[in-house]
Tab-separated table of C-alpha atoms in Angstrom:
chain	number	residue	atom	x	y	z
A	24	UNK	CA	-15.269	31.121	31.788
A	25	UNK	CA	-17.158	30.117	28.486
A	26	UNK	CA	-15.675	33.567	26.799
A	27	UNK	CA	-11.623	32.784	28.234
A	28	UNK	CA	-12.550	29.025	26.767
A	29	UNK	CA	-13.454	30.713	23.405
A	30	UNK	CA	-10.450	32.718	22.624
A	31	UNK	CA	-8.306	29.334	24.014
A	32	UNK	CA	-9.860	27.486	21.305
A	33	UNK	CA	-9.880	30.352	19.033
A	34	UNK	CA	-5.928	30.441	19.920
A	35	UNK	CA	-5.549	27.267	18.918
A	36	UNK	CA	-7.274	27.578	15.126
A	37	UNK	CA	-4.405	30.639	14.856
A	38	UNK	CA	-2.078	27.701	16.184
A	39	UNK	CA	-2.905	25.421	13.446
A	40	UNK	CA	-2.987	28.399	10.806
A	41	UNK	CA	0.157	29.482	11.332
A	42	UNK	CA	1.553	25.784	11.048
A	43	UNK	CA	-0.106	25.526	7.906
A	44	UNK	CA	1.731	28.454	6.541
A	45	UNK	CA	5.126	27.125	7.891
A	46	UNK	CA	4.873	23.794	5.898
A	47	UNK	CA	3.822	25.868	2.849
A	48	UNK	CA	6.876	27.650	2.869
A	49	UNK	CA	8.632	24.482	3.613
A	50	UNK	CA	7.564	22.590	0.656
A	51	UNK	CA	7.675	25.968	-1.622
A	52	UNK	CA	11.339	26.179	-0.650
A	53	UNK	CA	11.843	22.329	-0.928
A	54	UNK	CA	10.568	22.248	-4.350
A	55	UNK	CA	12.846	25.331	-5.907
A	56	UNK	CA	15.827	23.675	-3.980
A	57	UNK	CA	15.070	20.015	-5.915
A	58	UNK	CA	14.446	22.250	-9.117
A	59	UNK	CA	17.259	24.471	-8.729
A	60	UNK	CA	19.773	21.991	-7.082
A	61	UNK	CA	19.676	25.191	-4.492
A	62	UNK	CA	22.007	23.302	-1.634
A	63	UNK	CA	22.042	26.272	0.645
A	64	UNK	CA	17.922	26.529	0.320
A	65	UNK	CA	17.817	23.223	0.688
A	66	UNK	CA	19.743	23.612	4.245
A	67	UNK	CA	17.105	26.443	5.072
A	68	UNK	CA	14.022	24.078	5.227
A	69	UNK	CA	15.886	21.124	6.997
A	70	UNK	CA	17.485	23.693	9.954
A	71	UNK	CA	13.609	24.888	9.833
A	72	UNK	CA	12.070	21.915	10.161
A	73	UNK	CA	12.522	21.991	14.129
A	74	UNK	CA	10.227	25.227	14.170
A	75	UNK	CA	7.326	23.001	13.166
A	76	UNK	CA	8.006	20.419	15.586
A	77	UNK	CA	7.924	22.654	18.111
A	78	UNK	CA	4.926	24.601	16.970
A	79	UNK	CA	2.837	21.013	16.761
A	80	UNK	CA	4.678	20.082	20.791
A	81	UNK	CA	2.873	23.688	21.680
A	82	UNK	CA	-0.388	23.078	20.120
A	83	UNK	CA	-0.673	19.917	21.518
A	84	UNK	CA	0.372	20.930	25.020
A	85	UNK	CA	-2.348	23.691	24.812
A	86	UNK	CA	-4.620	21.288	23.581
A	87	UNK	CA	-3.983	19.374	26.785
A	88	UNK	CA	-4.345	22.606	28.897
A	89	UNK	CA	-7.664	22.897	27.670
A	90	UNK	CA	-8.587	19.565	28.269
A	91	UNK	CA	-7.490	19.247	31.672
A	92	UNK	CA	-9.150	22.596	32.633
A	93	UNK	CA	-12.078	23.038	30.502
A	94	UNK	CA	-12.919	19.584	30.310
A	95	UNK	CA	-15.170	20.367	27.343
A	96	UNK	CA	-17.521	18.283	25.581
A	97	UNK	CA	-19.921	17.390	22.842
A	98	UNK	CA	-18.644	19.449	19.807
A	99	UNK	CA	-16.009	21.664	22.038
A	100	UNK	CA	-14.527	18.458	22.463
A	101	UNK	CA	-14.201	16.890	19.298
A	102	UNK	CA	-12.648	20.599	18.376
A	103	UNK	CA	-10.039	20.407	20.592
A	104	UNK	CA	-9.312	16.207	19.696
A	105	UNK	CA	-9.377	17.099	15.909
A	106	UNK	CA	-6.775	20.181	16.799
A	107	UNK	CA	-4.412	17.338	18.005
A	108	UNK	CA	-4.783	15.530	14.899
A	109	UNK	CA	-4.412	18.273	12.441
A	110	UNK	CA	-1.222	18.763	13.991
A	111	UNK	CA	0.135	15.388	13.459
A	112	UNK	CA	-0.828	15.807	10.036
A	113	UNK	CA	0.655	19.142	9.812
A	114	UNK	CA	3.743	17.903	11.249
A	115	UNK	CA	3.578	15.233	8.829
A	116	UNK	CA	3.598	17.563	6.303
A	117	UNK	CA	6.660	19.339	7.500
A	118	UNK	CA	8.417	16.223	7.431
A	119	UNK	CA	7.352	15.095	3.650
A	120	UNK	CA	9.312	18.787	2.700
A	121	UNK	CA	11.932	18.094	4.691
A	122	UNK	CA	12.213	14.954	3.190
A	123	UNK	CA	12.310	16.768	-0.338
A	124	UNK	CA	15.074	19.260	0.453
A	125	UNK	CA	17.528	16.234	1.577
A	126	UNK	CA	16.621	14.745	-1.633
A	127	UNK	CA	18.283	18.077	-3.004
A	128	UNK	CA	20.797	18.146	-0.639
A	129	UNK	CA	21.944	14.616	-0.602
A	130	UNK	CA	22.357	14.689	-4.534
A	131	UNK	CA	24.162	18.250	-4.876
A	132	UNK	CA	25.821	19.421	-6.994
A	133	UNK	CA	24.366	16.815	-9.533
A	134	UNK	CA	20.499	17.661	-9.918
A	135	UNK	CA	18.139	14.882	-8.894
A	136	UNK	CA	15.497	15.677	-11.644
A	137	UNK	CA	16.356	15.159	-15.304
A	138	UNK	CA	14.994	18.123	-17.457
A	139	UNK	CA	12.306	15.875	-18.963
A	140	UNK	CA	10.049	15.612	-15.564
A	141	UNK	CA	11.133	18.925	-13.748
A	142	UNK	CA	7.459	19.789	-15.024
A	143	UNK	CA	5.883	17.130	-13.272
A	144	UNK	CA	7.501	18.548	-9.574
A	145	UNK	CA	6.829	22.170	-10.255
A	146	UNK	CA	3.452	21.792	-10.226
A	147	UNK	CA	3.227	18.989	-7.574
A	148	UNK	CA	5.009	21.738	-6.086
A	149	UNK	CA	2.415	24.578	-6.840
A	150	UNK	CA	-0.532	22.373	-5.687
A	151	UNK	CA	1.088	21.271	-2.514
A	152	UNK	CA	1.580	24.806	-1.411
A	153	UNK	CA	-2.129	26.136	-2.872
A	154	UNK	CA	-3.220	23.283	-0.723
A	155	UNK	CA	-1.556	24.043	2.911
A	156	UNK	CA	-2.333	27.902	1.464
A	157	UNK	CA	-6.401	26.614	1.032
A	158	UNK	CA	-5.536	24.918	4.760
A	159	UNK	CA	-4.975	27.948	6.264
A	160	UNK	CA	-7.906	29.897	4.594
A	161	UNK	CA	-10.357	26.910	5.773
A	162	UNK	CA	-8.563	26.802	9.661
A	163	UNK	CA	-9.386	30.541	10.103
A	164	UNK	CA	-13.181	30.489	8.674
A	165	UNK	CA	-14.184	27.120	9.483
A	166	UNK	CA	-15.630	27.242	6.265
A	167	UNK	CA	-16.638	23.182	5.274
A	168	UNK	CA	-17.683	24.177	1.563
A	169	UNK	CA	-13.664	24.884	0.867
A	170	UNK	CA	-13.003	21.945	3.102
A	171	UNK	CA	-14.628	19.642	1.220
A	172	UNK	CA	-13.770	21.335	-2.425
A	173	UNK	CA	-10.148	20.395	-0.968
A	174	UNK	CA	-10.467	17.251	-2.182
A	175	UNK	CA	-10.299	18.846	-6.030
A	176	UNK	CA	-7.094	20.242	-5.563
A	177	UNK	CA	-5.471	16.811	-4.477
A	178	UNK	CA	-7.357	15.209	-7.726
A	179	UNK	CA	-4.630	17.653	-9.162
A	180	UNK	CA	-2.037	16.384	-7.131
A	181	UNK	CA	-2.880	12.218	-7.879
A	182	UNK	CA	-3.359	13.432	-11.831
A	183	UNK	CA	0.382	14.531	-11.817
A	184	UNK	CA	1.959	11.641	-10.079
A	185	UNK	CA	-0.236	9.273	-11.981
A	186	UNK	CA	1.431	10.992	-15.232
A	187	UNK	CA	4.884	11.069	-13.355
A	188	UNK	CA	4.445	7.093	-13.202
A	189	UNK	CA	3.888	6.790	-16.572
A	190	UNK	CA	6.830	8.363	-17.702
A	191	UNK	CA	9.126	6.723	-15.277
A	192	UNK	CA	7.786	3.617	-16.368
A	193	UNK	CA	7.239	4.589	-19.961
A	194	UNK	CA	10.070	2.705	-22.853
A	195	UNK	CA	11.097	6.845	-23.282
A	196	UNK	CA	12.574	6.182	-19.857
A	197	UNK	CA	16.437	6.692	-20.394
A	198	UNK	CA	17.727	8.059	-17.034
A	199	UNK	CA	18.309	4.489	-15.549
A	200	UNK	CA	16.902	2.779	-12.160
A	201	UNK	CA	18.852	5.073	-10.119
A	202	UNK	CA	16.645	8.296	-10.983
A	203	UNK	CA	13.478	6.449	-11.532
A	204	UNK	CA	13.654	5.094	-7.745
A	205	UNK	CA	14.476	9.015	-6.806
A	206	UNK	CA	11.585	9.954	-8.624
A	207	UNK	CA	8.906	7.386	-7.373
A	208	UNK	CA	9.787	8.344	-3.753
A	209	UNK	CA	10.171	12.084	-4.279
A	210	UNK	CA	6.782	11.903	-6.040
A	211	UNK	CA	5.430	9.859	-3.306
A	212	UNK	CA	6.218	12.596	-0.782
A	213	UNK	CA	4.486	15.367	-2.662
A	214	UNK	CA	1.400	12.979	-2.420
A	215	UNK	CA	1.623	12.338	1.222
A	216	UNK	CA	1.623	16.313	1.703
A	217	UNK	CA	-1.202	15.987	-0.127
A	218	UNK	CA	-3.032	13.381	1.311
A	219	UNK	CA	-2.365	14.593	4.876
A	220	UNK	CA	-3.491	18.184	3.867
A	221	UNK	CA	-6.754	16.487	2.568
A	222	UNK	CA	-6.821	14.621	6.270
A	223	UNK	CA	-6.974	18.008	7.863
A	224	UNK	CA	-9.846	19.552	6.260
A	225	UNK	CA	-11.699	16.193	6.522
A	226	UNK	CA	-11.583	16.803	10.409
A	227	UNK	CA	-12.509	20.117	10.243
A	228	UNK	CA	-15.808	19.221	8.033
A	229	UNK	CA	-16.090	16.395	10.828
A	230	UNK	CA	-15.564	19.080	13.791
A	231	UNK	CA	-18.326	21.850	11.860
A	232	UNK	CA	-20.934	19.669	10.651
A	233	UNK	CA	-20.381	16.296	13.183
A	234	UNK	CA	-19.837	13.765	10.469
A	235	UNK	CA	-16.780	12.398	9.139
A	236	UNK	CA	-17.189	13.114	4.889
A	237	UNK	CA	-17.979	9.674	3.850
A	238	UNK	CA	-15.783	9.509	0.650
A	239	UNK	CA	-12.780	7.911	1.325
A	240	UNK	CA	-9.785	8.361	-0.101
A	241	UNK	CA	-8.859	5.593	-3.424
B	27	UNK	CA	-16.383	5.843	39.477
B	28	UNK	CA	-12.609	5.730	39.898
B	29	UNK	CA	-13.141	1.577	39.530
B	30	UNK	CA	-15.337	2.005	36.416
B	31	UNK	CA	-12.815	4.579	34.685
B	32	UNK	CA	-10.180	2.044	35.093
B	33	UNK	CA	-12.078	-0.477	33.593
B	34	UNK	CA	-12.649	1.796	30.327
B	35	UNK	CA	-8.868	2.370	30.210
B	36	UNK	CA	-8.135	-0.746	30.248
B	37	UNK	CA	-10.818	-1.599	27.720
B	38	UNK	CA	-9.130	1.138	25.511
B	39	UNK	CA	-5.411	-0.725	26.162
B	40	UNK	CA	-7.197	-4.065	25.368
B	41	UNK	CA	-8.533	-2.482	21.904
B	42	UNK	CA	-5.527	-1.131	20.622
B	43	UNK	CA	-4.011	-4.203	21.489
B	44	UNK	CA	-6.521	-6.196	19.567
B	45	UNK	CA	-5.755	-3.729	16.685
B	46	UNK	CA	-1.933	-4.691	16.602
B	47	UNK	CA	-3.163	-8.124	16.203
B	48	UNK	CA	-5.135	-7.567	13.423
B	49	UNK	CA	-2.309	-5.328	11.524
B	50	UNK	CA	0.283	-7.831	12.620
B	51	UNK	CA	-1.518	-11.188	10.792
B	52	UNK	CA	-2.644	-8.168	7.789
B	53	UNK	CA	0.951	-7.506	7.169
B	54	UNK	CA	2.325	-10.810	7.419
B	55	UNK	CA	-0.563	-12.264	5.103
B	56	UNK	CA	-0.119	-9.628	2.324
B	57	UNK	CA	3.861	-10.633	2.730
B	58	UNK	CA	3.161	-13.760	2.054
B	59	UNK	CA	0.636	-12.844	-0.927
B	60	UNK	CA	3.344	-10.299	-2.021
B	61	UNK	CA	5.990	-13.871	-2.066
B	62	UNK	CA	3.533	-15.942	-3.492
B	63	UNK	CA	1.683	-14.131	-6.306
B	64	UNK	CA	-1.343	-15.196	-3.718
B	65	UNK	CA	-4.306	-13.587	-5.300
B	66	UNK	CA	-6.651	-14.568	-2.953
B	67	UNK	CA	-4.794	-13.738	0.291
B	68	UNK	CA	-4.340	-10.439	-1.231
B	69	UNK	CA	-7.526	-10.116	-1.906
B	70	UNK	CA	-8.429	-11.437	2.207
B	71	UNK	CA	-6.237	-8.846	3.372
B	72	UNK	CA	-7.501	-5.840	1.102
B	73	UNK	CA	-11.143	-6.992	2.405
B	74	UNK	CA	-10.123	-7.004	6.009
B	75	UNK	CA	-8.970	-3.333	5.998
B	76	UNK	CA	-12.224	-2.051	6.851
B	77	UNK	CA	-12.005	-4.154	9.913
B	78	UNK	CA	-9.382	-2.145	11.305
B	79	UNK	CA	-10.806	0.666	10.110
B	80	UNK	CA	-14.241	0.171	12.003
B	81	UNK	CA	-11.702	-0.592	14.951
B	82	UNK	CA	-9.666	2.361	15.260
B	83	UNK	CA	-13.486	4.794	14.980
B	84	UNK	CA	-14.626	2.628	17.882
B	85	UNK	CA	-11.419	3.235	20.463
B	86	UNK	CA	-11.893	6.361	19.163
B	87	UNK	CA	-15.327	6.670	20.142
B	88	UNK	CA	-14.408	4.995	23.357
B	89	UNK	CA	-11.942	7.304	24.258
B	90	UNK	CA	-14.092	10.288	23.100
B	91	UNK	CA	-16.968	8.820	25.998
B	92	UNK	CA	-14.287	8.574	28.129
B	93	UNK	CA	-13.074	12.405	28.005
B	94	UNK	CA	-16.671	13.334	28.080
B	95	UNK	CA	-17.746	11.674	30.997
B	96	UNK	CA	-14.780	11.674	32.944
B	97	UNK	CA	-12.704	14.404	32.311
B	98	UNK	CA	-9.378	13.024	33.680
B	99	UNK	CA	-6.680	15.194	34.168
B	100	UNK	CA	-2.718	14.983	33.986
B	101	UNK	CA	-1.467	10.883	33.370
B	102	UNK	CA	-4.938	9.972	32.551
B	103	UNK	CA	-6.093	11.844	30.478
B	104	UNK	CA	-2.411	11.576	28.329
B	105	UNK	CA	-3.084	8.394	28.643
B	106	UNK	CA	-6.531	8.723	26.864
B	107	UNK	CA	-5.023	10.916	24.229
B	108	UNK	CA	-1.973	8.497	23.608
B	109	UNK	CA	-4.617	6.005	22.878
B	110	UNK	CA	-6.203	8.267	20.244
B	111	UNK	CA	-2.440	8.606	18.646
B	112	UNK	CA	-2.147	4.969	18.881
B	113	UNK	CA	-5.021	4.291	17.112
B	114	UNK	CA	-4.192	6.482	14.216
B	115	UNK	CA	-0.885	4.677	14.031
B	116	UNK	CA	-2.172	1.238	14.000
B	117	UNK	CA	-4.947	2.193	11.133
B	118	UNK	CA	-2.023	3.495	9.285
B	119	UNK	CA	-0.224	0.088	9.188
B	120	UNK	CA	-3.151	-1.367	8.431
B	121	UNK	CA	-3.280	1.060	5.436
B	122	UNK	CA	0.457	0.133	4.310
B	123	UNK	CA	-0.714	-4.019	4.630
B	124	UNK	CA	-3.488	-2.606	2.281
B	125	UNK	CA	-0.899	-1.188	-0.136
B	126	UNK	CA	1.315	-4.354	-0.525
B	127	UNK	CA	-1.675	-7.217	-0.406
B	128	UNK	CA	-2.534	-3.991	-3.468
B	129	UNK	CA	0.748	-4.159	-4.850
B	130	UNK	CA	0.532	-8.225	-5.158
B	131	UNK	CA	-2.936	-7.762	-6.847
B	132	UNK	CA	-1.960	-5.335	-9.585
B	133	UNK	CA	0.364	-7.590	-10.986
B	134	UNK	CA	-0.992	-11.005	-10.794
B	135	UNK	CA	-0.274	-13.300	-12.203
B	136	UNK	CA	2.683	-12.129	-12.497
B	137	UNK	CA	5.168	-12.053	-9.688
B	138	UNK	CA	6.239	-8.435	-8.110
B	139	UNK	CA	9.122	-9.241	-7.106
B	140	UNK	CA	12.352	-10.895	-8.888
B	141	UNK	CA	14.083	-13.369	-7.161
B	142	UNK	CA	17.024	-11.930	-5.705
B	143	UNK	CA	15.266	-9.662	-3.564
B	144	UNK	CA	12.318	-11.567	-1.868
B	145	UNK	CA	14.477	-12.625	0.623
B	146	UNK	CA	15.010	-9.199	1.594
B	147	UNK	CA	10.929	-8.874	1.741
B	148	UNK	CA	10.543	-11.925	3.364
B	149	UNK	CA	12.830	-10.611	6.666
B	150	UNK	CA	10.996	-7.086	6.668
B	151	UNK	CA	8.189	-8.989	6.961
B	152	UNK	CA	9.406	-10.779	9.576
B	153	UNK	CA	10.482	-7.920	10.984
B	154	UNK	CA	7.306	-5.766	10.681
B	155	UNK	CA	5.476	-8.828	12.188
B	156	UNK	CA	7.726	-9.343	15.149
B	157	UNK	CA	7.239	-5.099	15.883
B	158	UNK	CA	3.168	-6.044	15.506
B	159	UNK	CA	3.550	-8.618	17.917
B	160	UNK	CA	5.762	-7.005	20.423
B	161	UNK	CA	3.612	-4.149	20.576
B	162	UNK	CA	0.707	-6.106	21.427
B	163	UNK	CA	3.047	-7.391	24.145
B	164	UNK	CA	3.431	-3.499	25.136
B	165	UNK	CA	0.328	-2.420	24.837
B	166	UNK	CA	-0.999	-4.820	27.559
B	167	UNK	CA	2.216	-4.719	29.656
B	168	UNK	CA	2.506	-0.654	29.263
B	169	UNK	CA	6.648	-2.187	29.842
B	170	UNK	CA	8.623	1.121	29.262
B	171	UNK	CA	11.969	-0.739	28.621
B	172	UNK	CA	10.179	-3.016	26.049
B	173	UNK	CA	9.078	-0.085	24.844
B	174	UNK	CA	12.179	1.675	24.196
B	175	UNK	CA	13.668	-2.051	22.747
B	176	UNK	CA	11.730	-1.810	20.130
B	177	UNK	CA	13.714	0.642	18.416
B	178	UNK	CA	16.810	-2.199	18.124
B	179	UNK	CA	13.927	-3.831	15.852
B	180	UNK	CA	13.460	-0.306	13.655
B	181	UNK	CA	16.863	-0.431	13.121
B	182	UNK	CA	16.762	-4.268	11.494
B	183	UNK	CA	14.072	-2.810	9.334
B	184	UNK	CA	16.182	0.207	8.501
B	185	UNK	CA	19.201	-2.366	7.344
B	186	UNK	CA	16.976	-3.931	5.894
B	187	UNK	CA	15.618	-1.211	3.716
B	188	UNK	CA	19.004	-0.169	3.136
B	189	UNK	CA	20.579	-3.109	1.321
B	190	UNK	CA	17.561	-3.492	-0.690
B	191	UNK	CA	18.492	0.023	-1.961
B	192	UNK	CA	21.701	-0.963	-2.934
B	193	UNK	CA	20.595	-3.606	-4.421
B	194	UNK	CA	18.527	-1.803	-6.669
B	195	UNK	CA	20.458	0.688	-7.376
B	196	UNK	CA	23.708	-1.222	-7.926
B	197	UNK	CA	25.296	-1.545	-11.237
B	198	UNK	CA	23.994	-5.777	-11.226
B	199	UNK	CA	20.430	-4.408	-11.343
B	200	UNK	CA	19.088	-6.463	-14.582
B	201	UNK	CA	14.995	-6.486	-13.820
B	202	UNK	CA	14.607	-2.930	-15.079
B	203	UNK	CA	12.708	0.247	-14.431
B	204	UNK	CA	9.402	-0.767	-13.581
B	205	UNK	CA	10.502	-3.603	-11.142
B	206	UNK	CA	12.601	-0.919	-9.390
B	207	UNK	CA	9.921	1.430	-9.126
B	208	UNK	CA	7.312	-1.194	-7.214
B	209	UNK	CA	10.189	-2.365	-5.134
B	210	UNK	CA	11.252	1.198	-4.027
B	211	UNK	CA	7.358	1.618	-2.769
B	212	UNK	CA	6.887	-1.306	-1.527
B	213	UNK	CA	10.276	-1.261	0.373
B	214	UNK	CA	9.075	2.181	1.313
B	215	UNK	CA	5.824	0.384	3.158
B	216	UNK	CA	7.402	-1.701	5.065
B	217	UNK	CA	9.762	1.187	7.001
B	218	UNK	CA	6.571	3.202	7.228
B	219	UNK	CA	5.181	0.475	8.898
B	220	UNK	CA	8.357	0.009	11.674
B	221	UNK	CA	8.088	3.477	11.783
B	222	UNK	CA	4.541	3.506	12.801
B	223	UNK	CA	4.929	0.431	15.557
B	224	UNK	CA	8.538	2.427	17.125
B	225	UNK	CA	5.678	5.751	17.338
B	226	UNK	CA	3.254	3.696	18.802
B	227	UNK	CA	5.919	2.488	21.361
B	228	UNK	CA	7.344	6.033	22.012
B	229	UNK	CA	4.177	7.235	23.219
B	230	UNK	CA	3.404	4.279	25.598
B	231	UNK	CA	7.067	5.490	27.357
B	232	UNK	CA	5.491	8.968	27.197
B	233	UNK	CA	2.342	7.567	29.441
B	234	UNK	CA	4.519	5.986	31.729
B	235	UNK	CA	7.168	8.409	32.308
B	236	UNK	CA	5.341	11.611	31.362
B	237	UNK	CA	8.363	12.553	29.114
B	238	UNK	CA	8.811	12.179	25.275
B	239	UNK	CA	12.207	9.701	24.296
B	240	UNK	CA	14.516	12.109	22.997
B	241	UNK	CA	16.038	9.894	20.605
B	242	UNK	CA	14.466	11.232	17.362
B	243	UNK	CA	14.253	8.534	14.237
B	244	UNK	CA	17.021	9.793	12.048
């Protein structure tokens, strides 16, 4: 029993994993579409979108499997609770790069960036996906030194948008209200995928060592 | 047992409903801080976070004791998860109160918000309170077909959003980039926050009827 329960749960981490690497791609593939005005790339990632979805309605229903059967407790069944989480925020995460690539889309042909903060998203870009990439690393080992060191990379990420801000709002500014309202929500998005990404190794610190970190978020 | 475990459940129903209560009166005081240039209400509402906060860890907490000690299968124990969902989503409009009573405090004295578009805040505050208070309603009635009306109230919010967009964006826009930048956010809040209450409301339907609304937000 205790050994079938294992490799359910241990089924479950692969779950999340392989989640992790699907939003990754997502927001990879979001981020050259916005940069490149890539329409048909763009398409990719919003058609793909369902896959997560789905991926988050299977964990979930195995999740509930487990539950029902196993009826776990103690730390088995905070596991199996914070699995149900880190799929909403995985899911969540999915959903910030899909909102991204119809950005792209909704804009083409005209790019949405002007050449003067393209910077900025390219390496929002490159620290979202090192994030979910550090998500997937930490969901396979369990490992709550990278979980917590998680918290560096999105540092990164609120450094960037900070700057973003400040150039949007800056008296250089001279690509009107129309891109500057663009910009502030595209920029929010890449710090939700942060945030959320942050939320998920949170839970998994919570789920290894018991305690929630203490150090919220500003 | 059966008679205790329903009075836990409904304990659970009766905290999450006490939650929408508390993000209901946060949202529509930071509204009216947001209106006012209300330092002090903004400052009320910022403080009272952590209230919800502590809220949402105890249902969770309650509903964690629950699973452990009762291990309920099939509608009750979705109903126990739902609650653990539902408690996420409340915290989270509690978080996006947070961010406009924030909003209202970063610029005092100063006023956020021009003229000509705080009557478009002050009916998506309406709004978002009215969703608050009907899912308070919902949460103690578990009434599927209020449930799935509370959609028709997204969609006000949605309008809502909408012409505030064009308003912003239009070629009459005189208040600049930076006003057009904190409305776009805090516009963004408050169809977060709809978004939230309708995801709150799709899962009590779930509880009742076992099955998902298909309807997707678009």
């Amino acid at each position: 029993m205790r050994e079938a329960y294992q490799e359910q749960l241990d089924k479950l981490a692969e779950e999340l994993a392989a989640m992790s690497t699907m939003v990754g791609n997502a927001m990879e593939q979001a981020t050259t579409a916005l940069l490149g005005a890539d329409l048909s790339l763009a398409e990719q990632v919003i058609d793909d979108d369902m896959k997560v979805d789905e991926a988050r309605a299977r964990c979930e229903e195995h999740a509930f499997g487990l539950l029902a059967l196993q009826a776990p407790v103690a730390g088995d069944l905070r596991t199996v609770i914070s699995t149900i989480h880190a799929a909403e925020s995985l899911e969540r995460m999915g959903d910030l790069a899909l909102h991204v690539a119809k950005a792209a889309r909704r804009r083409h042909p005209q790019p949405v960036l002007p050449e003067d903060v393209k910077t900025y998203f390219s390496q929002m870009g490159q620290v979202a996906v090192q994030l979910a990439n550090r998500l997937n690393q930490i969901l396979r080992t369990q490992d709550v030194q990278q979980a917590r060191d998680l918290e560096v990379d999105d540092d990164e990420m609120d450094d960037l948008h900070r700057h973003l801000f400040s150039v949007v709002m800056g008296a250089e500014w001279s690509h009107g209200v129309s891109a500057a309202v663009d910009i502030t929500l595209l920029g929010r998005f890449y710090e939700r995928y942060a945030d959320h990404a942050v939320s998920v190794a949170r839970r998994i610190v919570y789920v290894v060592t018991g305690t929630m970190p203490t150090s919220e978020r500003p």
